[in-house]
Coordinates of C-alpha atoms and ligand atoms in Angstrom, one line a residue:
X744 CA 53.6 -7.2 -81.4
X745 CA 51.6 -4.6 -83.2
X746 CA 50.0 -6.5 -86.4
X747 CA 46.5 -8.3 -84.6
X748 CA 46.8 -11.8 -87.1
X749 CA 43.8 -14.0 -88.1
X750 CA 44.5 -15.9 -84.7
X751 CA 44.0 -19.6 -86.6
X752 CA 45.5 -21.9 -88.9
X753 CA 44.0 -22.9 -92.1
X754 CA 43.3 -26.9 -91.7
X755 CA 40.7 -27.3 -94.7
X756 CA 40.5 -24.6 -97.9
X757 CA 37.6 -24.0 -100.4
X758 CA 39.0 -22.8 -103.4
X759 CA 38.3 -19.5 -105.6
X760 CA 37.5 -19.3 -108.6
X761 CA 38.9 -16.4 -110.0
X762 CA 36.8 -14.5 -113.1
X763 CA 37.9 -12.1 -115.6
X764 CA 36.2 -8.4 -116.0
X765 CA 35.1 -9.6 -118.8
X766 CA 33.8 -13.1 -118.1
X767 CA 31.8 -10.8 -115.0
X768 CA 30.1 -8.6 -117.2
X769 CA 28.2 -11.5 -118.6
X770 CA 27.2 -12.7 -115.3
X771 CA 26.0 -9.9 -114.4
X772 CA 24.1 -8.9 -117.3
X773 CA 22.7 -12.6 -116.9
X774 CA 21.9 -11.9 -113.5
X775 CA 20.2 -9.2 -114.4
X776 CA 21.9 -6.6 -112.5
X777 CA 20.9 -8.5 -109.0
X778 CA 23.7 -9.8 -106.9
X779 CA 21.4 -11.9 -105.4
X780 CA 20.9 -13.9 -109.0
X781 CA 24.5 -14.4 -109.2
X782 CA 25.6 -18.7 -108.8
X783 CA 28.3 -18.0 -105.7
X784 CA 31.2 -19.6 -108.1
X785 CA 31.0 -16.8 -109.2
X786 CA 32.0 -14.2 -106.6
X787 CA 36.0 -14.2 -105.6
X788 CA 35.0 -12.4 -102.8
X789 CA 31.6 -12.5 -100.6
X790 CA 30.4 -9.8 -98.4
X791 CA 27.0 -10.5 -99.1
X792 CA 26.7 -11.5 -95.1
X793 CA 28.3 -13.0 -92.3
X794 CA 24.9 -14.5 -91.4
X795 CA 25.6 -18.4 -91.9
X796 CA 28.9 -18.1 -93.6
X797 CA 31.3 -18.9 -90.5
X798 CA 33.8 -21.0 -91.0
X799 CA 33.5 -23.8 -88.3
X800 CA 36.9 -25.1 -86.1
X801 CA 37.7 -28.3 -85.9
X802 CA 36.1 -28.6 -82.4
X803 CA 32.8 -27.6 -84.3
X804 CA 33.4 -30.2 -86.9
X805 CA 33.9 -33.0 -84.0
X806 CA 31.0 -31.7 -82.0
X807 CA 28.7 -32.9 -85.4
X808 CA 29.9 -35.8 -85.0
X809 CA 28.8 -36.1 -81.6
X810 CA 25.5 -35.2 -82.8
X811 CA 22.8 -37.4 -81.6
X812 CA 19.9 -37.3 -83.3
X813 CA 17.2 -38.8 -80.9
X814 CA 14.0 -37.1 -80.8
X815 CA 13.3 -36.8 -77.3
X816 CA 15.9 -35.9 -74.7
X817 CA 19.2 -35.6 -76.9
X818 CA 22.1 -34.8 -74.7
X819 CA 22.8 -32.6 -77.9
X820 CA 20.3 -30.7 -76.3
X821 CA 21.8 -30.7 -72.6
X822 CA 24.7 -29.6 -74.1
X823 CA 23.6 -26.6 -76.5
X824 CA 21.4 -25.5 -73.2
X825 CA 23.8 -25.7 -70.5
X826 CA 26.1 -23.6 -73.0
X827 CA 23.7 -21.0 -73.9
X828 CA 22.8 -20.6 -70.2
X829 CA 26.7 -20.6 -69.2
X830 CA 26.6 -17.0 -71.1
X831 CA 23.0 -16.2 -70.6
X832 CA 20.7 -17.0 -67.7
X833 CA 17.3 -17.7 -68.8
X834 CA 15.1 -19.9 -67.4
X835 CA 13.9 -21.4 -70.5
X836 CA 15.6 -21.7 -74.0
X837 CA 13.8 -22.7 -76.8
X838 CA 15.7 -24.1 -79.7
X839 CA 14.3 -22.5 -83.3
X840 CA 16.2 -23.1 -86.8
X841 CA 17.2 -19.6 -87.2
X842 CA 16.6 -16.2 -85.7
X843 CA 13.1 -15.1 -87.6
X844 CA 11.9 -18.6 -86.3
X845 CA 12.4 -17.3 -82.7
X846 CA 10.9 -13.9 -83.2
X847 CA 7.7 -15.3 -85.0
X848 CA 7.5 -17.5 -82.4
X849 CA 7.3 -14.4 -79.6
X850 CA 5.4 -11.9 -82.0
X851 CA 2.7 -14.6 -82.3
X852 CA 2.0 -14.8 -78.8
X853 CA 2.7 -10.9 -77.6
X854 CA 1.8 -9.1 -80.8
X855 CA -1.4 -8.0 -82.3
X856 CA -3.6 -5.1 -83.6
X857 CA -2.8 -2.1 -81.9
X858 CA 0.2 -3.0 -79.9
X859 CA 3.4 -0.8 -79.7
X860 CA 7.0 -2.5 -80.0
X861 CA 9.6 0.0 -79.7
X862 CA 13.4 -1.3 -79.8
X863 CA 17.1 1.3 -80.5
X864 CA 16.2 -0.3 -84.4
X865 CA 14.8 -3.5 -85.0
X866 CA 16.1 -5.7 -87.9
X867 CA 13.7 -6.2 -91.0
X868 CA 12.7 -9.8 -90.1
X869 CA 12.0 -8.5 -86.6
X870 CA 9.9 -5.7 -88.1
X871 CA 8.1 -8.2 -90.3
X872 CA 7.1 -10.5 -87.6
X873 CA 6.0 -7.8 -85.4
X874 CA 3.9 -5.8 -88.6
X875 CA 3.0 -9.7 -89.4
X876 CA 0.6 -10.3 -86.5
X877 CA -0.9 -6.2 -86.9
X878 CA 1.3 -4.5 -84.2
X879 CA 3.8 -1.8 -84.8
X880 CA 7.5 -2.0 -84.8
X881 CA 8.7 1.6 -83.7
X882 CA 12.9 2.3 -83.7
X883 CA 14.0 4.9 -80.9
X884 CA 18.0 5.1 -81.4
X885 CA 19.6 7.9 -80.1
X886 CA 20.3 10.8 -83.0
X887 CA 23.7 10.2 -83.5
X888 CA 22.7 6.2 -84.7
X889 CA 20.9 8.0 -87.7
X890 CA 24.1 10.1 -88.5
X891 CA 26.7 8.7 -90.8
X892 CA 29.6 10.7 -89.6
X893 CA 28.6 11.5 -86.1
X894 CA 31.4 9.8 -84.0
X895 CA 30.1 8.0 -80.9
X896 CA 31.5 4.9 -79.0
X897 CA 28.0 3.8 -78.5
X898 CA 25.7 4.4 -82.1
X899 CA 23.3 1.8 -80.9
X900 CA 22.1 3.2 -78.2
X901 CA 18.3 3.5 -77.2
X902 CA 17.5 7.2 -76.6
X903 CA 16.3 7.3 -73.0
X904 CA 14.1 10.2 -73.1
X905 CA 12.0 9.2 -76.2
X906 CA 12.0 5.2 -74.3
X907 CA 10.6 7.1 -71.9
X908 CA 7.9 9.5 -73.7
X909 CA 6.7 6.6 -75.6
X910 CA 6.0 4.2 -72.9
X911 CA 4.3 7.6 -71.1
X912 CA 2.0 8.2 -73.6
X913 CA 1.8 4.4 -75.5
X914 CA 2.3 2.0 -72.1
X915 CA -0.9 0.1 -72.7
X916 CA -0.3 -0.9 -76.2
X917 CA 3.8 -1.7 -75.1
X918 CA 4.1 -5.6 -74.8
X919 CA 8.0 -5.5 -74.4
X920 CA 10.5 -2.9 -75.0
X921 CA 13.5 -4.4 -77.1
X922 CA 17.2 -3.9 -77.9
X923 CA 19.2 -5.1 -80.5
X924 CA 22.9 -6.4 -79.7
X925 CA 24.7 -4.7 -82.1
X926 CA 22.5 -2.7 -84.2
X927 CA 22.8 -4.3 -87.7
X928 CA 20.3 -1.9 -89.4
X929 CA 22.1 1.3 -87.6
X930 CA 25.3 0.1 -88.8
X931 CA 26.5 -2.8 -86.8
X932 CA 27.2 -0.1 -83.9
X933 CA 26.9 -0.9 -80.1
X934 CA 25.3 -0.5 -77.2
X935 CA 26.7 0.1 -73.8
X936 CA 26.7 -1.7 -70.9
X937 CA 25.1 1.5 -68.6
X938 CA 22.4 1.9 -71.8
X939 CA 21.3 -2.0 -72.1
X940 CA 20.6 -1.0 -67.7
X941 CA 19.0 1.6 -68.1
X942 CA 16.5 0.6 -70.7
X943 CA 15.6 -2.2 -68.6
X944 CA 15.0 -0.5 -65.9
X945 CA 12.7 2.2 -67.6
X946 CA 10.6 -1.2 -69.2
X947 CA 10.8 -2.7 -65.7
X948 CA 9.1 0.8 -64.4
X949 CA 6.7 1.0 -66.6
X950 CA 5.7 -3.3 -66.1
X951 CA 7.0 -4.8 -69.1
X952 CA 9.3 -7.0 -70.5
X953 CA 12.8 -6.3 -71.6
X954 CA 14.1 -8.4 -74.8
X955 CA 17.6 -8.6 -76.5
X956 CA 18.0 -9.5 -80.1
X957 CA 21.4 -10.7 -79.1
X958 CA 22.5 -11.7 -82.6
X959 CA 25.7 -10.1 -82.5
X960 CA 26.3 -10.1 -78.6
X961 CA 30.0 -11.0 -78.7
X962 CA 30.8 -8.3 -80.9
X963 CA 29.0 -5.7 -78.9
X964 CA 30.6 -7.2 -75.3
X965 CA 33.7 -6.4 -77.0
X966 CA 33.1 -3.0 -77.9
X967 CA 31.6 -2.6 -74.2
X968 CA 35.5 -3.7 -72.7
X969 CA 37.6 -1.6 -74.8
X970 CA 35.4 1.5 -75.5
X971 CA 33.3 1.7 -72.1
X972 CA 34.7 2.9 -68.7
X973 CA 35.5 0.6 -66.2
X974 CA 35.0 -2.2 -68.2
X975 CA 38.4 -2.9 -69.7
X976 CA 39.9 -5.4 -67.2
X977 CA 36.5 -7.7 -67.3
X978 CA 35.9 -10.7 -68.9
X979 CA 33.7 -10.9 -72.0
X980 CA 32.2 -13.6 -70.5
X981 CA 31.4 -11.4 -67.1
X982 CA 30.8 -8.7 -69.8
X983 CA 27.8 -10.5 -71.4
X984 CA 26.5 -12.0 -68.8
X985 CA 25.4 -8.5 -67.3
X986 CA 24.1 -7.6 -70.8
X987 CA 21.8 -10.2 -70.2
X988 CA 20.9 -10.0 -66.5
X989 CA 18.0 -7.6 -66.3
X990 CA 16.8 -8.8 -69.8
X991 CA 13.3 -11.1 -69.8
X992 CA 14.2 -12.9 -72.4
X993 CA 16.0 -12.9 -76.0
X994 CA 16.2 -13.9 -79.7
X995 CA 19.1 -14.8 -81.1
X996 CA 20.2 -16.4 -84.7
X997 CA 23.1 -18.6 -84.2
X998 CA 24.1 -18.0 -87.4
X999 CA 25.8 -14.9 -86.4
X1000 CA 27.6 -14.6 -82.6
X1001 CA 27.7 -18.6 -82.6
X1002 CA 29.8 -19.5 -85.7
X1003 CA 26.8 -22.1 -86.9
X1004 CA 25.5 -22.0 -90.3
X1005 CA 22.1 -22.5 -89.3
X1006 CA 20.5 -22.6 -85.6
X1007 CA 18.5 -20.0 -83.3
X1008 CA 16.9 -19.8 -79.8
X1009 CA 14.4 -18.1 -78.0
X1010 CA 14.9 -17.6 -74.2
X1011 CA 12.4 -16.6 -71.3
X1012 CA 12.1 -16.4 -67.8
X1013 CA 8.4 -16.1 -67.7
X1014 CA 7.3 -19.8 -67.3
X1015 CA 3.7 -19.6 -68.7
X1016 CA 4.6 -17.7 -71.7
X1017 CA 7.8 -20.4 -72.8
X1018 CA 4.7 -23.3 -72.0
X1019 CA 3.1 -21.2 -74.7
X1020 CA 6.5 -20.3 -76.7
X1021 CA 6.8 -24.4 -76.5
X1022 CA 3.3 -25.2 -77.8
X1023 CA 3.2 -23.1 -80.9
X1024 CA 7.3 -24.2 -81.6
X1025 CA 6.0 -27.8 -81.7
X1026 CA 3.2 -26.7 -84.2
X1027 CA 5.8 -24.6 -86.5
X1028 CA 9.6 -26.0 -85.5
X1029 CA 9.4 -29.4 -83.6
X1030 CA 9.4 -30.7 -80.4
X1031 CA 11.4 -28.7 -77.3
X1032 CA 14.7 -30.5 -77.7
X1033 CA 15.5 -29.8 -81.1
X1034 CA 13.5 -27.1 -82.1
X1035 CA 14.2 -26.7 -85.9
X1036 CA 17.2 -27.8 -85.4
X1037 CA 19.4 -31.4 -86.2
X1038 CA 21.0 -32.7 -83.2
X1039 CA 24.6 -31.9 -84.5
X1040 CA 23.7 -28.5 -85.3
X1041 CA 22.7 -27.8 -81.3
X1042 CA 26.4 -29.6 -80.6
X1043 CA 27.8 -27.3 -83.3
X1044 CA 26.1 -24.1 -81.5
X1045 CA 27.6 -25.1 -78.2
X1046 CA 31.2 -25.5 -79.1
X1047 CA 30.7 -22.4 -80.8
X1048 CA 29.4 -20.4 -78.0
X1049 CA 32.7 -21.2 -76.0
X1050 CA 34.8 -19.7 -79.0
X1051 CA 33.1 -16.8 -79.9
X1052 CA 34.5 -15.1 -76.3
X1053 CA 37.2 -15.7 -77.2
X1054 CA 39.2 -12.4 -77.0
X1055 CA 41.8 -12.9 -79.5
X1056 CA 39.3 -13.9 -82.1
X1057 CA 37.4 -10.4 -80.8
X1058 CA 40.1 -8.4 -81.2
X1059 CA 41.3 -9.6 -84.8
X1060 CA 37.3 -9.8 -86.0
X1061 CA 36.8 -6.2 -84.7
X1062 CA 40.1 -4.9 -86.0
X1063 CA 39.2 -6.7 -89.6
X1064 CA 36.5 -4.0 -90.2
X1065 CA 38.0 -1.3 -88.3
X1066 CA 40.8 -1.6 -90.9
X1067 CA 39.0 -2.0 -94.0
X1068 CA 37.3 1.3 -92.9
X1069 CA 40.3 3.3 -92.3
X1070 CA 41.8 2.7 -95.5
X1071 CA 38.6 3.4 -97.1
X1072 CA 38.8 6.7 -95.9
X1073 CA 42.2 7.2 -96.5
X1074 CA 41.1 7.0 -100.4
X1075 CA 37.9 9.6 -99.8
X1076 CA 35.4 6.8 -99.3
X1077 CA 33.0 7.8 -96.9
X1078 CA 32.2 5.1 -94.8
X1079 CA 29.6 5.2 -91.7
X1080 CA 31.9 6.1 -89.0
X1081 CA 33.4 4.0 -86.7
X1082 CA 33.3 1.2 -88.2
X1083 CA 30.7 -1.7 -86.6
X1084 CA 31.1 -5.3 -85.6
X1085 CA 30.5 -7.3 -88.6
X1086 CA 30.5 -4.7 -91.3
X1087 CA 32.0 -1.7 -93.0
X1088 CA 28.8 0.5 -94.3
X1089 CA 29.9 2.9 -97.4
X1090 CA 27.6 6.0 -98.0
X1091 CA 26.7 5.2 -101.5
X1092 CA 24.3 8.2 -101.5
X1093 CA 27.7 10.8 -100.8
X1094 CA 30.3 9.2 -102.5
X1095 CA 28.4 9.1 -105.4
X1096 CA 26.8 12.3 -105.5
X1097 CA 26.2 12.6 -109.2
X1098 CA 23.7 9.7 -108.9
X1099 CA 20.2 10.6 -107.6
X1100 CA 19.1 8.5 -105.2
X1101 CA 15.9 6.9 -107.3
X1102 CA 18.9 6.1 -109.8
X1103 CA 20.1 3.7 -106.6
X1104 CA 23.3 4.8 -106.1
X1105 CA 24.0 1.9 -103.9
X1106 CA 22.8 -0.7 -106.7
X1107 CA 25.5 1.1 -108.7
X1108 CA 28.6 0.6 -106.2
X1109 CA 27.4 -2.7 -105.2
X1110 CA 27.5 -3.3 -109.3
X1111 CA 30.6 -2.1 -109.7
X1112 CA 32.3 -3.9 -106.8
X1113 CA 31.9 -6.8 -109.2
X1114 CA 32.3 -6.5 -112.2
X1115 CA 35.6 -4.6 -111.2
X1116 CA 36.6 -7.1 -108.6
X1117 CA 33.9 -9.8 -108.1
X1118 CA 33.2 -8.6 -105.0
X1119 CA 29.8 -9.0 -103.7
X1120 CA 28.2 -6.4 -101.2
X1121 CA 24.9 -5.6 -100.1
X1122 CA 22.8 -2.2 -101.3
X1123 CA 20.9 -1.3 -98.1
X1124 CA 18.9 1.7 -99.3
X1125 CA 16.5 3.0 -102.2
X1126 CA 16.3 -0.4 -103.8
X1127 CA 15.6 -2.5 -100.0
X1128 CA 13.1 0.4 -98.7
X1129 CA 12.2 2.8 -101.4
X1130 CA 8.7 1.0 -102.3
X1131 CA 6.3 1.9 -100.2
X1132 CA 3.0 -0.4 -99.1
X1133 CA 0.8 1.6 -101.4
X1134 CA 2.9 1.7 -104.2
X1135 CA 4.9 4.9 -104.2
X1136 CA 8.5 5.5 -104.3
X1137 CA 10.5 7.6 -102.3
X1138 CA 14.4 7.7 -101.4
X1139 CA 15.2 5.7 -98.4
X1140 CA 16.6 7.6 -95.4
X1141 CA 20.0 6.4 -96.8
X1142 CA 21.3 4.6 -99.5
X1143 CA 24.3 2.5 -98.1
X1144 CA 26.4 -0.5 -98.9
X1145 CA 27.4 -2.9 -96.6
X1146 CA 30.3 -5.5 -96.7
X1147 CA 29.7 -7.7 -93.8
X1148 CA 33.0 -10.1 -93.7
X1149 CA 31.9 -13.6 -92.9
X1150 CA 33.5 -14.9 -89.7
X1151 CA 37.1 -16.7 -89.9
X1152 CA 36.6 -16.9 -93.8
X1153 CA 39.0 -14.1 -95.3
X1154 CA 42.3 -13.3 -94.5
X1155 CA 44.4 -9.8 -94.5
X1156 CA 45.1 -10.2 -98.5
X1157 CA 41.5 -10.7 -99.2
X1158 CA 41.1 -7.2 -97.1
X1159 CA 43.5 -5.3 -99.5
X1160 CA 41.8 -6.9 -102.4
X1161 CA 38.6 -5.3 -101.6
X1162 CA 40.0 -1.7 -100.7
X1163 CA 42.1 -2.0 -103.8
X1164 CA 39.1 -3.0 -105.8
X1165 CA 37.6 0.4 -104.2
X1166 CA 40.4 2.3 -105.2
X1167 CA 40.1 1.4 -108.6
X1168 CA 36.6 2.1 -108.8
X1169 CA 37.8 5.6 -107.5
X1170 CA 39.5 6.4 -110.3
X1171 CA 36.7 6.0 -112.9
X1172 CA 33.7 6.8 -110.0
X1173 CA 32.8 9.5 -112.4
X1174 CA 32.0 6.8 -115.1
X1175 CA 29.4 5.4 -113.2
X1176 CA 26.0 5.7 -114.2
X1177 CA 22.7 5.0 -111.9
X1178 CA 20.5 2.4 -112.5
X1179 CA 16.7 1.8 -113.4
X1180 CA 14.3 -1.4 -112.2
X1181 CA 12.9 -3.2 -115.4
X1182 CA 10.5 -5.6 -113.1
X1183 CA 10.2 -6.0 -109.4
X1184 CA 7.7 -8.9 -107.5
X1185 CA 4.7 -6.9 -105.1
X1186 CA 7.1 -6.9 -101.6
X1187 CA 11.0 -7.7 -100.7
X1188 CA 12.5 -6.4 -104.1
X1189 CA 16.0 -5.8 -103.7
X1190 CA 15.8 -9.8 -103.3
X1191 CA 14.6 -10.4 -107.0
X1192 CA 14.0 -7.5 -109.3
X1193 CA 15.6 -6.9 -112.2
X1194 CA 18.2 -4.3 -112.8
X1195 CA 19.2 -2.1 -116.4
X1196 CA 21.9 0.8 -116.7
X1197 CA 21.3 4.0 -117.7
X1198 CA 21.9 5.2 -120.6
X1199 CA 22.6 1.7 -121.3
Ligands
F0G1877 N1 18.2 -9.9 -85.9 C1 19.3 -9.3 -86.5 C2 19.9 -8.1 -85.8 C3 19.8 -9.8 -87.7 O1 20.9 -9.2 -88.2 C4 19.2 -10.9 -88.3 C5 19.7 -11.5 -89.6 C6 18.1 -11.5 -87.7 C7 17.6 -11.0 -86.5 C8 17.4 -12.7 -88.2 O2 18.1 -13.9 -88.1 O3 18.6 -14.6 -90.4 O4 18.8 -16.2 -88.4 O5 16.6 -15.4 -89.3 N2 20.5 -10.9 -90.3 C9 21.1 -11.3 -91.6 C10 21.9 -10.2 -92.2 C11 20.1 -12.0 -92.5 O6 22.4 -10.4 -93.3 O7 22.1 -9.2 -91.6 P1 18.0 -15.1 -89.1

């Protein structure tokens, strides 16, 4: 058969409720132009993230149950280790309530003034913790990752030769080289199998440690078996378990790759620095067997981690975006090409050329996503990283929007909905104007500031 289907049935629904243009135009107003403002009754259809928004099985409902809550030695524990270390390795795994936990955990211990973290692109919770503690979070993916329309199997891939320059001339101030698993700020675009090697081996040359932000590490073990060579006929069990082989350690939120809506782990092989990890998680998460974490939620990680490999699940999730993309282009839409794991990113900043880029084109599409269709999206551009430390504005090096499709929430018709709320925004993309901030907070704006047309 040719049509991939959601490969589940629908036991238990939450219900839509659907909103007029009209009724949205007062929201939004209310909201002050924000999405983020917006109560989520209010959104038919949300691409805000798939971080958290999975919708659990049955299995993962039953596994809460099993929960057991102890504080000391819950087999809830034994259970979410032994399934974590079933895919990946490590020594030690540290239980943290979400994935920033995990990373502020390892910043605070190998970070500091002066030091030197360079990764393919590190996410912006990543780059806080690291900038956080004084250190420097560098990004060093290859060329094509910072092209929209280059087309390469493998977007997230570390560039080699400037891995290699850096650690020449910055070794000393290098703590740990890291990789993120798929690279979310690039796009949601992969990295190979030979790549994830090969940067280990030039951190293991140079004597340091090699971490993986393995958010998305289904998703990318996927694209490794259908797009690299000599991979197809594996496992993506066998698949991820040499992504993690030569790694040192990782950080992972759960809330992605392990269909949990909260939940995250650090993992490390070196024993004195997880006694350390373990000491500072009891001063900021709790003690070493839940972490930050409920005992259900480390059951509902475990059943989780033995469905996210599953390959008919990959196959439809990957196809999901790769299909919203497709027709996107098919109406004109340029969309960062090929389409990533967990998200479609459209190039606000092209599509929209009559708006300048301080007029936030992105705020603009991600506006009119809903109050033409009540589809909420993500501006990832002027508005998130125009403001700079000392107070200056400048365009960002893109202004995109991303629709990131929760995991098993939408179905195929809630796919057409959102291209055919695209197309429709087509047809009057002339008509829409840019938009100007009437108050932002000091840092993180896009999160809270407030929004007015132009012209308006
Ligand atoms: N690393 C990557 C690559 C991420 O995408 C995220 C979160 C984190 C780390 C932090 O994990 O949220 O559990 O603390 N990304 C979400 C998103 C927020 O919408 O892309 P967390």
């Amino acid at each position: 058969m040719k049509t991939i289907i959601e490969p589940f049935r629908i036991k238990s629904v939450e219900p839509i409720r659907m909103t007029t243009a009209g009724e949205r135009a007062v929201l939004l107003g209310r909201a002050n132009h924000n999405l983020f403002a917006l109560a989520s009754e209010d959104v038919i259809i949300d691409l805000l993230t798939d971080s958290g928004t999975s919708a659990m099985s049955a299995q993962q409902w039953a596994a809460i149950m099993r929960g057991d809550e102890s504080y000391a030695g819950s087999p809830s524990f034994a259970r979410f280790e032994a399934a974590v270390r079933h895919l990946m390795p490590f020594r030690h795994i540290i239980p943290t309530h979400q994935g920033r936990a995990a990373e502020a955990i390892l910043f605070h211990l190998i970070g500091a003034p002066g030091r030197k973290i360079p990764s393919n692109t590190h996410f912006d919770t990543t780059r806080g913790n690291i900038e956080a503690t004084g250190a420097e979070a560098h990004d060093l993916v290859i060329p094509e990752g910072r092209d929209p329309q280059a087309l390469h199997p493998f977007k997230g891939n570390m560039d080699l030769a400037r891995l290699e320059a850096f650690l020449a001339e910055h070794g000393d101030a290098v703590p740990c080289v890291m990789i993120t698993v798929t690279n979310n700020a690039g796009g949601g675009q992969p990295v190979s199998l030979e790549n994830i090697r090969a940067t280990a081996a030039i951190a293991h040359a140079h004597g340091k440690k090699f971490i993986i932000d393995g958010c998305r590490f289904a998703e990318n073990a996927w694209f490794i078996k259908t797009r690299e060579p000599g991979q197809r006929a594996r496992s993506v069990t066998d698949i991820v378990r040499d992504m993690f082989a030569d790694a040192d350690g990782m950080t992972m939120s759960a809330k992605k790759d392990a269909f949990a809506n909260i939940g995250g782990w650090l993992a490390l092989n070196d024993d004195a620095l997880a006694e350390r990890a373990r000491t500072r998680l009891i001063q900021t998460e709790g003690f070493p067997t839940y972490g930050g974490l409920a005992g259900r939620d480390l059951d509902a990680i475990a059943q989780g981690l033995s469905e996210i490999v599953d390959e008919d699940y990959l196959a439809y999730r990957i196809r999901t975006n790769a299909y919203i993309g497709e027709r996107l282009q098919a109406l004109g839409i340029p969309v960062v090409q090929p389409s990533g794991g967990h998200a479609v990113f459209v190039d606000a900043r092209a599509w929209l050329a009559h708006i300048p880029p301080l007029a936030y084109p992105g705020q603009a599409l991600a506006c009119a996503l809903y109050l033409h269709g009540g589809v909420r999206a993500c501006e990832i551009g002027t508005v998130m990283f125009g403001r700079a430390p000392d107070g200056s504005e400048t365009p960002a090096a893109m202004d995109l929007v991303r629709l990131a499709m929760p995991r098993r929430v939408y179905t195929q018709s809630h796919a057409d909905y959102v291209v055919e709320t695209f197309a429709e925004i087509a047809a009057r993309k002339h008509t829409l104007r840019g938009y100007r901030i009437t108050w932002e907070p000091a840092a993180m704006r896009h999160f809270t500031a407030h929004f007015a047309p132009l012209g308006a």
